[in-house]
Amino acid sequence: MEAMVLQFGRLRCLIVDDNPGYSDTARRLLEQQGITVVGMVSTSADAVLAAGDLQPDVILVDVELGEESGFDLAERLDDEAFPSAVILISTHAEQDLAEVISGSPAVGFVSKSELSSDAIRDLLRAGDGTGGKPVAPVSGPRGK
């Protein structure tokens, strides 16, 4: 599915982050770069509802959602069998979270400071078997 979206249409993205300033900045950046942000939520419960209602192609999930865990949310979204690809985001360095990221059902990780449409698309291409090469700040697809 991602391969078709990457080639023929705009990606539809849901942002899950408890920092409204960051969410708004990320939304503006991604929309300027050709990704449609269909929603922004700040809690796991709202993320699950929005994922079901909005059917985004990709869900960006902050690993720290206040009292909640973005890793737990990624598991929950996977358990609910949403077709969306989950990408974890954080201000923390990827190497600090590498073990937890690799055990997650997320397709990978993008540092908040390196977030871009290219980073998202590269990660989705790498994860869908089309041979895309992830850029430096993006982890490779998890071995599922």
Short mmCIF file of N, CA, C and O in Angstrom, two decimals:
data_model
loop_
_atom_site.label_atom_id
_atom_site.label_comp_id
_atom_site.label_asym_id
_atom_site.label_seq_id
_atom_site.Cartn_x
_atom_site.Cartn_y
_atom_site.Cartn_z
N MET A 1 0.81 -1.19 0.00
CA MET A 1 0.00 0.00 0.00
C MET A 1 0.86 1.25 0.00
O MET A 1 0.61 2.16 -0.77
N GLU A 2 1.90 1.30 0.86
CA GLU A 2 2.73 2.49 0.91
C GLU A 2 3.39 2.78 -0.43
O GLU A 2 3.54 3.94 -0.81
N ALA A 3 3.78 1.73 -1.16
CA ALA A 3 4.45 1.94 -2.44
C ALA A 3 3.54 2.70 -3.40
O ALA A 3 3.98 3.61 -4.09
N MET A 4 2.25 2.34 -3.44
CA MET A 4 1.32 3.04 -4.31
C MET A 4 1.13 4.48 -3.86
O MET A 4 1.14 5.39 -4.68
N VAL A 5 0.98 4.70 -2.58
CA VAL A 5 0.81 6.06 -2.06
C VAL A 5 2.04 6.89 -2.35
O VAL A 5 1.95 8.03 -2.77
N LEU A 6 3.23 6.29 -2.16
CA LEU A 6 4.47 7.02 -2.40
C LEU A 6 4.61 7.43 -3.85
O LEU A 6 5.16 8.46 -4.17
N GLN A 7 4.08 6.62 -4.77
CA GLN A 7 4.23 6.92 -6.19
C GLN A 7 3.11 7.80 -6.71
O GLN A 7 3.34 8.64 -7.57
N PHE A 8 1.87 7.61 -6.24
CA PHE A 8 0.74 8.22 -6.91
C PHE A 8 -0.03 9.26 -6.10
O PHE A 8 -0.86 9.95 -6.65
N GLY A 9 0.20 9.38 -4.84
CA GLY A 9 -0.59 10.33 -4.08
C GLY A 9 0.16 10.88 -2.89
O GLY A 9 1.27 10.48 -2.59
N ARG A 10 -0.51 11.79 -2.22
CA ARG A 10 0.06 12.38 -1.01
C ARG A 10 -0.12 11.42 0.16
O ARG A 10 -1.19 10.86 0.33
N LEU A 11 0.91 11.28 0.93
CA LEU A 11 0.81 10.50 2.16
C LEU A 11 -0.10 11.23 3.12
O LEU A 11 -0.06 12.46 3.23
N ARG A 12 -0.89 10.47 3.85
CA ARG A 12 -1.77 11.01 4.88
C ARG A 12 -1.19 10.62 6.23
O ARG A 12 -0.95 9.45 6.49
N CYS A 13 -0.96 11.61 7.08
CA CYS A 13 -0.20 11.40 8.32
C CYS A 13 -1.00 11.85 9.54
O CYS A 13 -1.66 12.89 9.51
N LEU A 14 -0.87 11.07 10.61
CA LEU A 14 -1.40 11.43 11.92
C LEU A 14 -0.21 11.64 12.83
O LEU A 14 0.69 10.81 12.88
N ILE A 15 -0.19 12.77 13.55
CA ILE A 15 0.88 13.08 14.49
C ILE A 15 0.38 12.87 15.91
O ILE A 15 -0.66 13.41 16.29
N VAL A 16 1.12 12.05 16.68
CA VAL A 16 0.76 11.80 18.08
C VAL A 16 1.91 12.32 18.94
O VAL A 16 2.98 11.71 19.01
N ASP A 17 1.68 13.46 19.57
CA ASP A 17 2.72 14.11 20.37
C ASP A 17 2.04 14.99 21.40
O ASP A 17 1.08 15.68 21.08
N ASP A 18 2.53 14.97 22.63
CA ASP A 18 1.90 15.76 23.69
C ASP A 18 2.42 17.20 23.76
O ASP A 18 2.02 17.96 24.63
N ASN A 19 3.29 17.57 22.83
CA ASN A 19 3.80 18.94 22.77
C ASN A 19 3.11 19.65 21.60
O ASN A 19 3.48 19.44 20.45
N PRO A 20 2.09 20.50 21.88
CA PRO A 20 1.37 21.13 20.78
C PRO A 20 2.24 22.02 19.90
O PRO A 20 2.00 22.12 18.70
N GLY A 21 3.25 22.63 20.48
CA GLY A 21 4.15 23.46 19.68
C GLY A 21 4.90 22.63 18.66
O GLY A 21 5.03 23.01 17.49
N TYR A 22 5.41 21.48 19.09
CA TYR A 22 6.12 20.61 18.15
C TYR A 22 5.16 20.05 17.10
O TYR A 22 5.48 20.02 15.91
N SER A 23 3.99 19.61 17.53
CA SER A 23 3.02 19.05 16.59
C SER A 23 2.68 20.05 15.49
O SER A 23 2.63 19.70 14.31
N ASP A 24 2.46 21.29 15.89
CA ASP A 24 2.11 22.33 14.91
C ASP A 24 3.28 22.60 13.96
O ASP A 24 3.09 22.73 12.75
N THR A 25 4.48 22.66 14.50
CA THR A 25 5.66 22.88 13.65
C THR A 25 5.85 21.71 12.68
O THR A 25 6.12 21.92 11.49
N ALA A 26 5.71 20.49 13.19
CA ALA A 26 5.85 19.30 12.33
C ALA A 26 4.78 19.29 11.24
O ALA A 26 5.06 18.98 10.08
N ARG A 27 3.55 19.65 11.61
CA ARG A 27 2.46 19.70 10.63
C ARG A 27 2.78 20.67 9.50
O ARG A 27 2.68 20.34 8.32
N ARG A 28 3.20 21.89 9.87
CA ARG A 28 3.53 22.89 8.85
C ARG A 28 4.66 22.41 7.94
O ARG A 28 4.59 22.53 6.71
N LEU A 29 5.71 21.86 8.54
CA LEU A 29 6.85 21.37 7.78
C LEU A 29 6.43 20.28 6.81
O LEU A 29 6.75 20.33 5.61
N LEU A 30 5.73 19.28 7.31
CA LEU A 30 5.35 18.14 6.47
C LEU A 30 4.40 18.56 5.36
O LEU A 30 4.52 18.10 4.21
N GLU A 31 3.46 19.45 5.67
CA GLU A 31 2.54 19.90 4.63
C GLU A 31 3.25 20.71 3.55
O GLU A 31 2.93 20.59 2.38
N GLN A 32 4.25 21.49 3.94
CA GLN A 32 5.06 22.21 2.94
C GLN A 32 5.83 21.24 2.05
O GLN A 32 6.14 21.56 0.91
N GLN A 33 6.11 20.06 2.57
CA GLN A 33 6.90 19.07 1.85
C GLN A 33 6.03 17.99 1.19
O GLN A 33 6.53 16.95 0.77
N GLY A 34 4.71 18.21 1.11
CA GLY A 34 3.85 17.32 0.34
C GLY A 34 3.17 16.20 1.09
O GLY A 34 2.61 15.30 0.48
N ILE A 35 3.18 16.23 2.42
CA ILE A 35 2.46 15.22 3.20
C ILE A 35 1.24 15.90 3.82
O ILE A 35 1.34 16.99 4.38
N THR A 36 0.08 15.26 3.70
CA THR A 36 -1.14 15.78 4.28
C THR A 36 -1.26 15.30 5.72
O THR A 36 -1.30 14.10 5.97
N VAL A 37 -1.29 16.23 6.65
CA VAL A 37 -1.48 15.87 8.07
C VAL A 37 -2.98 15.89 8.32
O VAL A 37 -3.62 16.93 8.27
N VAL A 38 -3.54 14.69 8.57
CA VAL A 38 -4.98 14.55 8.73
C VAL A 38 -5.43 14.73 10.17
O VAL A 38 -6.62 14.87 10.44
N GLY A 39 -4.47 14.72 11.11
CA GLY A 39 -4.83 14.90 12.50
C GLY A 39 -3.63 15.03 13.40
O GLY A 39 -2.53 14.59 13.05
N MET A 40 -3.85 15.65 14.55
CA MET A 40 -2.83 15.77 15.59
C MET A 40 -3.51 15.48 16.91
O MET A 40 -4.51 16.13 17.25
N VAL A 41 -3.00 14.51 17.65
CA VAL A 41 -3.56 14.14 18.95
C VAL A 41 -2.43 14.03 19.95
O VAL A 41 -1.25 13.92 19.58
N SER A 42 -2.80 14.01 21.25
CA SER A 42 -1.76 14.01 22.27
C SER A 42 -1.81 12.83 23.23
O SER A 42 -0.97 12.74 24.12
N THR A 43 -2.78 11.94 23.08
CA THR A 43 -2.88 10.78 23.97
C THR A 43 -3.04 9.50 23.19
O THR A 43 -3.48 9.51 22.02
N SER A 44 -2.76 8.39 23.84
CA SER A 44 -2.91 7.08 23.20
C SER A 44 -4.36 6.81 22.84
O SER A 44 -4.64 6.31 21.75
N ALA A 45 -5.27 7.12 23.75
CA ALA A 45 -6.69 6.87 23.48
C ALA A 45 -7.15 7.65 22.26
O ALA A 45 -7.83 7.10 21.38
N ASP A 46 -6.77 8.92 22.18
CA ASP A 46 -7.14 9.73 21.02
C ASP A 46 -6.48 9.22 19.74
O ASP A 46 -7.06 9.28 18.66
N ALA A 47 -5.25 8.71 19.87
CA ALA A 47 -4.54 8.18 18.71
C ALA A 47 -5.25 6.97 18.13
O ALA A 47 -5.40 6.84 16.91
N VAL A 48 -5.70 6.07 18.99
CA VAL A 48 -6.41 4.87 18.52
C VAL A 48 -7.71 5.26 17.83
O VAL A 48 -8.04 4.75 16.74
N LEU A 49 -8.45 6.18 18.43
CA LEU A 49 -9.70 6.65 17.80
C LEU A 49 -9.42 7.33 16.46
O LEU A 49 -10.10 7.06 15.47
N ALA A 50 -8.43 8.21 16.44
CA ALA A 50 -8.11 8.94 15.21
C ALA A 50 -7.61 8.01 14.12
O ALA A 50 -7.96 8.17 12.95
N ALA A 51 -6.81 7.01 14.50
CA ALA A 51 -6.31 6.06 13.50
C ALA A 51 -7.47 5.31 12.84
O ALA A 51 -7.48 5.11 11.63
N GLY A 52 -8.45 4.93 13.64
CA GLY A 52 -9.61 4.24 13.09
C GLY A 52 -10.47 5.14 12.23
O GLY A 52 -10.93 4.74 11.16
N ASP A 53 -10.68 6.37 12.67
CA ASP A 53 -11.54 7.31 11.94
C ASP A 53 -10.87 7.87 10.69
O ASP A 53 -11.51 8.00 9.65
N LEU A 54 -9.60 8.22 10.79
CA LEU A 54 -8.92 8.95 9.72
C LEU A 54 -8.19 8.04 8.73
O LEU A 54 -7.87 8.48 7.63
N GLN A 55 -7.86 6.82 9.14
CA GLN A 55 -7.16 5.86 8.28
C GLN A 55 -5.91 6.48 7.62
O GLN A 55 -5.77 6.46 6.40
N PRO A 56 -4.99 7.03 8.42
CA PRO A 56 -3.78 7.62 7.83
C PRO A 56 -2.86 6.53 7.25
O PRO A 56 -2.95 5.36 7.63
N ASP A 57 -1.99 6.93 6.35
CA ASP A 57 -1.00 6.01 5.80
C ASP A 57 0.13 5.78 6.79
O ASP A 57 0.71 4.71 6.85
N VAL A 58 0.45 6.83 7.55
CA VAL A 58 1.54 6.78 8.51
C VAL A 58 1.14 7.51 9.79
O VAL A 58 0.43 8.51 9.73
N ILE A 59 1.59 6.96 10.92
CA ILE A 59 1.34 7.58 12.21
C ILE A 59 2.69 7.86 12.87
O ILE A 59 3.46 6.92 13.09
N LEU A 60 2.97 9.12 13.14
CA LEU A 60 4.18 9.51 13.85
C LEU A 60 3.87 9.51 15.33
O LEU A 60 2.95 10.21 15.77
N VAL A 61 4.60 8.71 16.11
CA VAL A 61 4.31 8.55 17.53
C VAL A 61 5.53 8.96 18.36
O VAL A 61 6.59 8.35 18.25
N ASP A 62 5.35 9.98 19.19
CA ASP A 62 6.41 10.39 20.12
C ASP A 62 6.60 9.27 21.14
O ASP A 62 5.62 8.72 21.66
N VAL A 63 7.83 8.91 21.43
CA VAL A 63 8.08 7.82 22.37
C VAL A 63 7.70 8.20 23.80
O VAL A 63 7.44 7.32 24.62
N GLU A 64 7.64 9.50 24.09
CA GLU A 64 7.25 9.97 25.43
C GLU A 64 6.00 10.82 25.30
O GLU A 64 6.05 11.96 24.87
N LEU A 65 4.87 10.26 25.71
CA LEU A 65 3.59 10.96 25.64
C LEU A 65 3.14 11.31 27.06
O LEU A 65 2.17 10.75 27.56
N GLY A 66 3.86 12.20 27.70
CA GLY A 66 3.53 12.54 29.08
C GLY A 66 3.68 11.33 29.97
O GLY A 66 4.76 10.75 30.07
N GLU A 67 2.59 10.88 30.56
CA GLU A 67 2.60 9.71 31.44
C GLU A 67 2.55 8.40 30.64
O GLU A 67 2.68 7.32 31.21
N GLU A 68 2.31 8.49 29.35
CA GLU A 68 2.14 7.31 28.51
C GLU A 68 3.41 7.00 27.72
O GLU A 68 4.28 7.84 27.57
N SER A 69 3.46 5.80 27.19
CA SER A 69 4.60 5.36 26.39
C SER A 69 4.21 5.24 24.93
O SER A 69 3.24 4.55 24.59
N GLY A 70 4.99 5.88 24.07
CA GLY A 70 4.78 5.73 22.64
C GLY A 70 5.05 4.31 22.17
O GLY A 70 4.46 3.84 21.19
N PHE A 71 5.94 3.61 22.86
CA PHE A 71 6.21 2.21 22.51
C PHE A 71 4.96 1.36 22.77
O PHE A 71 4.61 0.50 21.97
N ASP A 72 4.29 1.61 23.91
CA ASP A 72 3.05 0.90 24.21
C ASP A 72 1.98 1.22 23.17
O ASP A 72 1.23 0.34 22.75
N LEU A 73 1.91 2.48 22.76
CA LEU A 73 0.94 2.86 21.74
C LEU A 73 1.23 2.16 20.42
O LEU A 73 0.32 1.68 19.75
N ALA A 74 2.49 2.08 20.03
CA ALA A 74 2.85 1.37 18.79
C ALA A 74 2.37 -0.08 18.86
O ALA A 74 1.82 -0.61 17.88
N GLU A 75 2.55 -0.72 20.01
CA GLU A 75 2.07 -2.10 20.20
C GLU A 75 0.55 -2.16 20.07
O GLU A 75 0.01 -3.06 19.42
N ARG A 76 -0.12 -1.21 20.69
CA ARG A 76 -1.59 -1.20 20.66
C ARG A 76 -2.11 -1.00 19.23
O ARG A 76 -3.06 -1.67 18.81
N LEU A 77 -1.50 -0.09 18.50
CA LEU A 77 -1.91 0.14 17.11
C LEU A 77 -1.68 -1.12 16.27
O LEU A 77 -2.50 -1.47 15.42
N ASP A 78 -0.58 -1.81 16.53
CA ASP A 78 -0.29 -3.06 15.82
C ASP A 78 -1.31 -4.13 16.19
O ASP A 78 -1.81 -4.86 15.34
N ASP A 79 -1.65 -4.23 17.49
CA ASP A 79 -2.64 -5.21 17.95
C ASP A 79 -4.02 -4.95 17.35
O ASP A 79 -4.77 -5.89 17.08
N GLU A 80 -4.34 -3.69 17.13
CA GLU A 80 -5.63 -3.32 16.54
C GLU A 80 -5.65 -3.58 15.04
O GLU A 80 -6.68 -3.43 14.40
N ALA A 81 -4.50 -3.93 14.48
CA ALA A 81 -4.36 -4.26 13.05
C ALA A 81 -4.71 -3.09 12.13
O ALA A 81 -5.29 -3.28 11.06
N PHE A 82 -4.36 -1.88 12.52
CA PHE A 82 -4.52 -0.75 11.62
C PHE A 82 -3.51 -0.90 10.48
O PHE A 82 -2.38 -1.31 10.70
N PRO A 83 -3.90 -0.54 9.26
CA PRO A 83 -2.98 -0.68 8.13
C PRO A 83 -1.91 0.40 8.09
O PRO A 83 -1.01 0.35 7.26
N SER A 84 -1.97 1.36 8.98
CA SER A 84 -1.02 2.47 9.00
C SER A 84 0.37 2.00 9.43
O SER A 84 0.51 1.16 10.30
N ALA A 85 1.39 2.60 8.82
CA ALA A 85 2.77 2.38 9.26
C ALA A 85 3.03 3.32 10.44
O ALA A 85 2.68 4.49 10.39
N VAL A 86 3.63 2.79 11.50
CA VAL A 86 3.97 3.61 12.67
C VAL A 86 5.46 3.93 12.62
O VAL A 86 6.29 3.04 12.44
N ILE A 87 5.77 5.21 12.79
CA ILE A 87 7.15 5.66 12.88
C ILE A 87 7.30 6.35 14.23
O ILE A 87 6.53 7.26 14.56
N LEU A 88 8.26 5.91 15.01
CA LEU A 88 8.53 6.52 16.31
C LEU A 88 9.37 7.77 16.12
O LEU A 88 10.26 7.81 15.27
N ILE A 89 9.10 8.80 16.92
CA ILE A 89 9.86 10.04 16.90
C ILE A 89 10.26 10.39 18.32
O ILE A 89 9.58 10.01 19.28
N SER A 90 11.37 11.11 18.47
CA SER A 90 11.82 11.51 19.80
C SER A 90 12.91 12.56 19.69
O SER A 90 13.59 12.67 18.68
N THR A 91 13.08 13.29 20.80
CA THR A 91 14.23 14.19 20.91
C THR A 91 15.47 13.41 21.33
O THR A 91 16.58 13.90 21.20
N HIS A 92 15.28 12.21 21.86
CA HIS A 92 16.40 11.36 22.27
C HIS A 92 17.11 10.80 21.03
O HIS A 92 16.49 10.61 19.99
N ALA A 93 18.38 10.52 21.16
CA ALA A 93 19.15 9.94 20.06
C ALA A 93 18.69 8.50 19.83
O ALA A 93 18.37 7.77 20.77
N GLU A 94 18.70 8.11 18.57
CA GLU A 94 18.27 6.76 18.21
C GLU A 94 19.08 5.69 18.94
O GLU A 94 18.52 4.71 19.42
N GLN A 95 20.38 5.89 19.06
CA GLN A 95 21.22 4.87 19.71
C GLN A 95 20.83 4.66 21.18
O GLN A 95 20.99 3.58 21.72
N ASP A 96 20.26 5.70 21.82
CA ASP A 96 19.81 5.56 23.21
C ASP A 96 18.57 4.68 23.32
O ASP A 96 18.29 4.13 24.38
N LEU A 97 17.83 4.55 22.23
CA LEU A 97 16.57 3.81 22.23
C LEU A 97 16.59 2.60 21.32
O LEU A 97 15.57 1.94 21.13
N ALA A 98 17.75 2.29 20.74
CA ALA A 98 17.85 1.28 19.68
C ALA A 98 17.24 -0.06 20.05
O ALA A 98 16.51 -0.65 19.24
N GLU A 99 17.49 -0.54 21.24
CA GLU A 99 16.98 -1.85 21.63
C GLU A 99 15.46 -1.86 21.69
O GLU A 99 14.81 -2.79 21.20
N VAL A 100 14.88 -0.83 22.26
CA VAL A 100 13.42 -0.76 22.37
C VAL A 100 12.79 -0.53 21.01
O VAL A 100 11.75 -1.10 20.70
N ILE A 101 13.43 0.28 20.16
CA ILE A 101 12.92 0.52 18.82
C ILE A 101 12.90 -0.79 18.03
O ILE A 101 11.91 -1.11 17.37
N SER A 102 13.98 -1.55 18.11
CA SER A 102 14.06 -2.78 17.32
C SER A 102 13.02 -3.82 17.77
O SER A 102 12.60 -4.65 16.98
N GLY A 103 12.59 -3.76 19.02
CA GLY A 103 11.58 -4.67 19.51
C GLY A 103 10.16 -4.18 19.30
O GLY A 103 9.20 -4.86 19.64
N SER A 104 10.02 -3.02 18.72
CA SER A 104 8.72 -2.39 18.51
C SER A 104 8.14 -2.80 17.16
O SER A 104 8.88 -3.10 16.23
N PRO A 105 6.81 -2.77 17.03
CA PRO A 105 6.21 -3.04 15.72
C PRO A 105 6.31 -1.84 14.76
O PRO A 105 5.88 -1.94 13.61
N ALA A 106 6.90 -0.74 15.21
CA ALA A 106 7.08 0.42 14.34
C ALA A 106 8.03 0.07 13.21
O ALA A 106 8.93 -0.76 13.37
N VAL A 107 7.85 0.73 12.06
CA VAL A 107 8.75 0.48 10.93
C VAL A 107 10.11 1.12 11.14
O VAL A 107 11.06 0.80 10.43
N GLY A 108 10.23 2.03 12.11
CA GLY A 108 11.51 2.63 12.38
C GLY A 108 11.38 3.89 13.22
O GLY A 108 10.37 4.10 13.88
N PHE A 109 12.41 4.71 13.15
CA PHE A 109 12.56 5.87 14.02
C PHE A 109 13.11 7.05 13.23
O PHE A 109 13.98 6.88 12.39
N VAL A 110 12.60 8.24 13.55
CA VAL A 110 13.13 9.49 13.00
C VAL A 110 13.31 10.45 14.17
O VAL A 110 12.38 10.66 14.95
N SER A 111 14.49 11.02 14.29
CA SER A 111 14.72 12.04 15.30
C SER A 111 13.83 13.24 15.00
O SER A 111 13.66 13.62 13.83
N LYS A 112 13.27 13.85 16.03
CA LYS A 112 12.42 15.02 15.82
C LYS A 112 13.16 16.12 15.08
O LYS A 112 12.57 16.82 14.25
N SER A 113 14.43 16.27 15.36
CA SER A 113 15.19 17.34 14.69
C SER A 113 15.47 17.03 13.22
O SER A 113 15.80 17.93 12.46
N GLU A 114 15.31 15.78 12.82
CA GLU A 114 15.57 15.38 11.44
C GLU A 114 14.29 15.03 10.68
O GLU A 114 14.36 14.51 9.56
N LEU A 115 13.14 15.29 11.27
CA LEU A 115 11.88 14.95 10.63
C LEU A 115 11.72 15.70 9.32
O LEU A 115 11.92 16.91 9.25
N SER A 116 11.36 14.96 8.28
CA SER A 116 11.09 15.54 6.96
C SER A 116 10.28 14.53 6.16
O SER A 116 10.23 13.34 6.51
N SER A 117 9.67 15.00 5.09
CA SER A 117 8.94 14.08 4.23
C SER A 117 9.88 13.06 3.61
O SER A 117 9.53 11.90 3.45
N ASP A 118 11.10 13.48 3.27
CA ASP A 118 12.07 12.54 2.69
C ASP A 118 12.43 11.44 3.68
O ASP A 118 12.53 10.27 3.31
N ALA A 119 12.64 11.80 4.95
CA ALA A 119 12.97 10.79 5.96
C ALA A 119 11.83 9.79 6.11
O ALA A 119 12.06 8.58 6.18
N ILE A 120 10.60 10.27 6.13
CA ILE A 120 9.43 9.39 6.24
C ILE A 120 9.33 8.49 5.02
O ILE A 120 9.19 7.27 5.12
N ARG A 121 9.41 9.07 3.85
CA ARG A 121 9.27 8.29 2.60
C ARG A 121 10.41 7.27 2.46
O ARG A 121 10.18 6.14 2.04
N ASP A 122 11.62 7.67 2.80
CA ASP A 122 12.75 6.73 2.73
C ASP A 122 12.53 5.54 3.65
O ASP A 122 12.79 4.39 3.29
N LEU A 123 12.05 5.81 4.84
CA LEU A 123 11.81 4.73 5.80
C LEU A 123 10.69 3.82 5.32
O LEU A 123 10.79 2.60 5.41
N LEU A 124 9.63 4.39 4.77
CA LEU A 124 8.53 3.57 4.25
C LEU A 124 8.98 2.73 3.06
O LEU A 124 8.62 1.56 2.95
N ARG A 125 9.78 3.31 2.18
CA ARG A 125 10.31 2.54 1.03
C ARG A 125 11.19 1.40 1.51
O ARG A 125 11.11 0.29 1.01
N ALA A 126 12.04 1.67 2.50
CA ALA A 126 12.92 0.63 3.03
C ALA A 126 12.11 -0.49 3.67
O ALA A 126 12.46 -1.66 3.55
N GLY A 127 11.00 -0.13 4.31
CA GLY A 127 10.18 -1.12 4.99
C GLY A 127 9.25 -1.89 4.08
O GLY A 127 8.76 -2.94 4.44
N ASP A 128 9.00 -1.38 2.86
CA ASP A 128 8.05 -2.09 1.99
C ASP A 128 8.73 -2.93 0.92
O ASP A 128 8.07 -3.47 0.04
N GLY A 129 10.06 -3.04 1.00
CA GLY A 129 10.76 -3.94 0.08
C GLY A 129 11.03 -3.37 -1.30
O GLY A 129 11.43 -4.10 -2.19
N THR A 130 10.84 -2.06 -1.50
CA THR A 130 11.11 -1.49 -2.81
C THR A 130 12.55 -1.05 -2.97
O THR A 130 12.93 -0.52 -4.00
N GLY A 131 13.36 -1.27 -1.95
CA GLY A 131 14.77 -0.99 -2.07
C GLY A 131 15.17 0.43 -1.73
O GLY A 131 16.30 0.83 -2.01
N GLY A 132 14.29 1.20 -1.11
CA GLY A 132 14.67 2.54 -0.70
C GLY A 132 15.78 2.48 0.32
O GLY A 132 15.90 1.55 1.09
N LYS A 133 16.63 3.49 0.31
CA LYS A 133 17.73 3.53 1.27
C LYS A 133 17.44 4.60 2.30
O LYS A 133 17.27 5.76 1.95
N PRO A 134 17.34 4.23 3.59
CA PRO A 134 17.06 5.23 4.61
C PRO A 134 18.19 6.24 4.73
O PRO A 134 19.35 5.89 4.53
N VAL A 135 17.82 7.46 5.05
CA VAL A 135 18.82 8.48 5.29
C VAL A 135 19.43 8.27 6.66
O VAL A 135 18.90 7.54 7.49
N ALA A 136 20.55 8.92 6.94
CA ALA A 136 21.32 8.68 8.16
C ALA A 136 20.52 8.69 9.46
O ALA A 136 20.70 7.81 10.28
N PRO A 137 19.62 9.66 9.72
CA PRO A 137 18.97 9.68 11.03
C PRO A 137 17.81 8.70 11.17
O PRO A 137 17.15 8.69 12.18
N VAL A 138 17.56 7.90 10.17
CA VAL A 138 16.41 7.02 10.19
C VAL A 138 16.87 5.57 10.36
O VAL A 138 17.74 5.11 9.64
N SER A 139 16.27 4.88 11.30
CA SER A 139 16.62 3.48 11.48
C SER A 139 16.04 2.64 10.36
O SER A 139 15.09 3.04 9.70
N GLY A 140 16.60 1.49 10.17
CA GLY A 140 16.08 0.58 9.16
C GLY A 140 14.82 -0.08 9.65
O GLY A 140 14.43 0.05 10.80
N PRO A 141 14.17 -0.82 8.75
CA PRO A 141 12.94 -1.51 9.15
C PRO A 141 13.23 -2.57 10.17
O PRO A 141 14.29 -3.18 10.16
N ARG A 142 12.29 -2.79 11.05
CA ARG A 142 12.49 -3.79 12.08
C ARG A 142 12.35 -5.18 11.46
O ARG A 142 11.64 -5.34 10.48
N GLY A 143 12.98 -6.14 12.04
CA GLY A 143 12.89 -7.51 11.55
C GLY A 143 11.69 -8.19 12.14
O GLY A 143 11.72 -8.68 13.24
N LYS A 144 10.59 -8.21 11.43
CA LYS A 144 9.36 -8.81 11.94
C LYS A 144 9.20 -10.21 11.43
O LYS A 144 9.46 -10.52 10.32
#
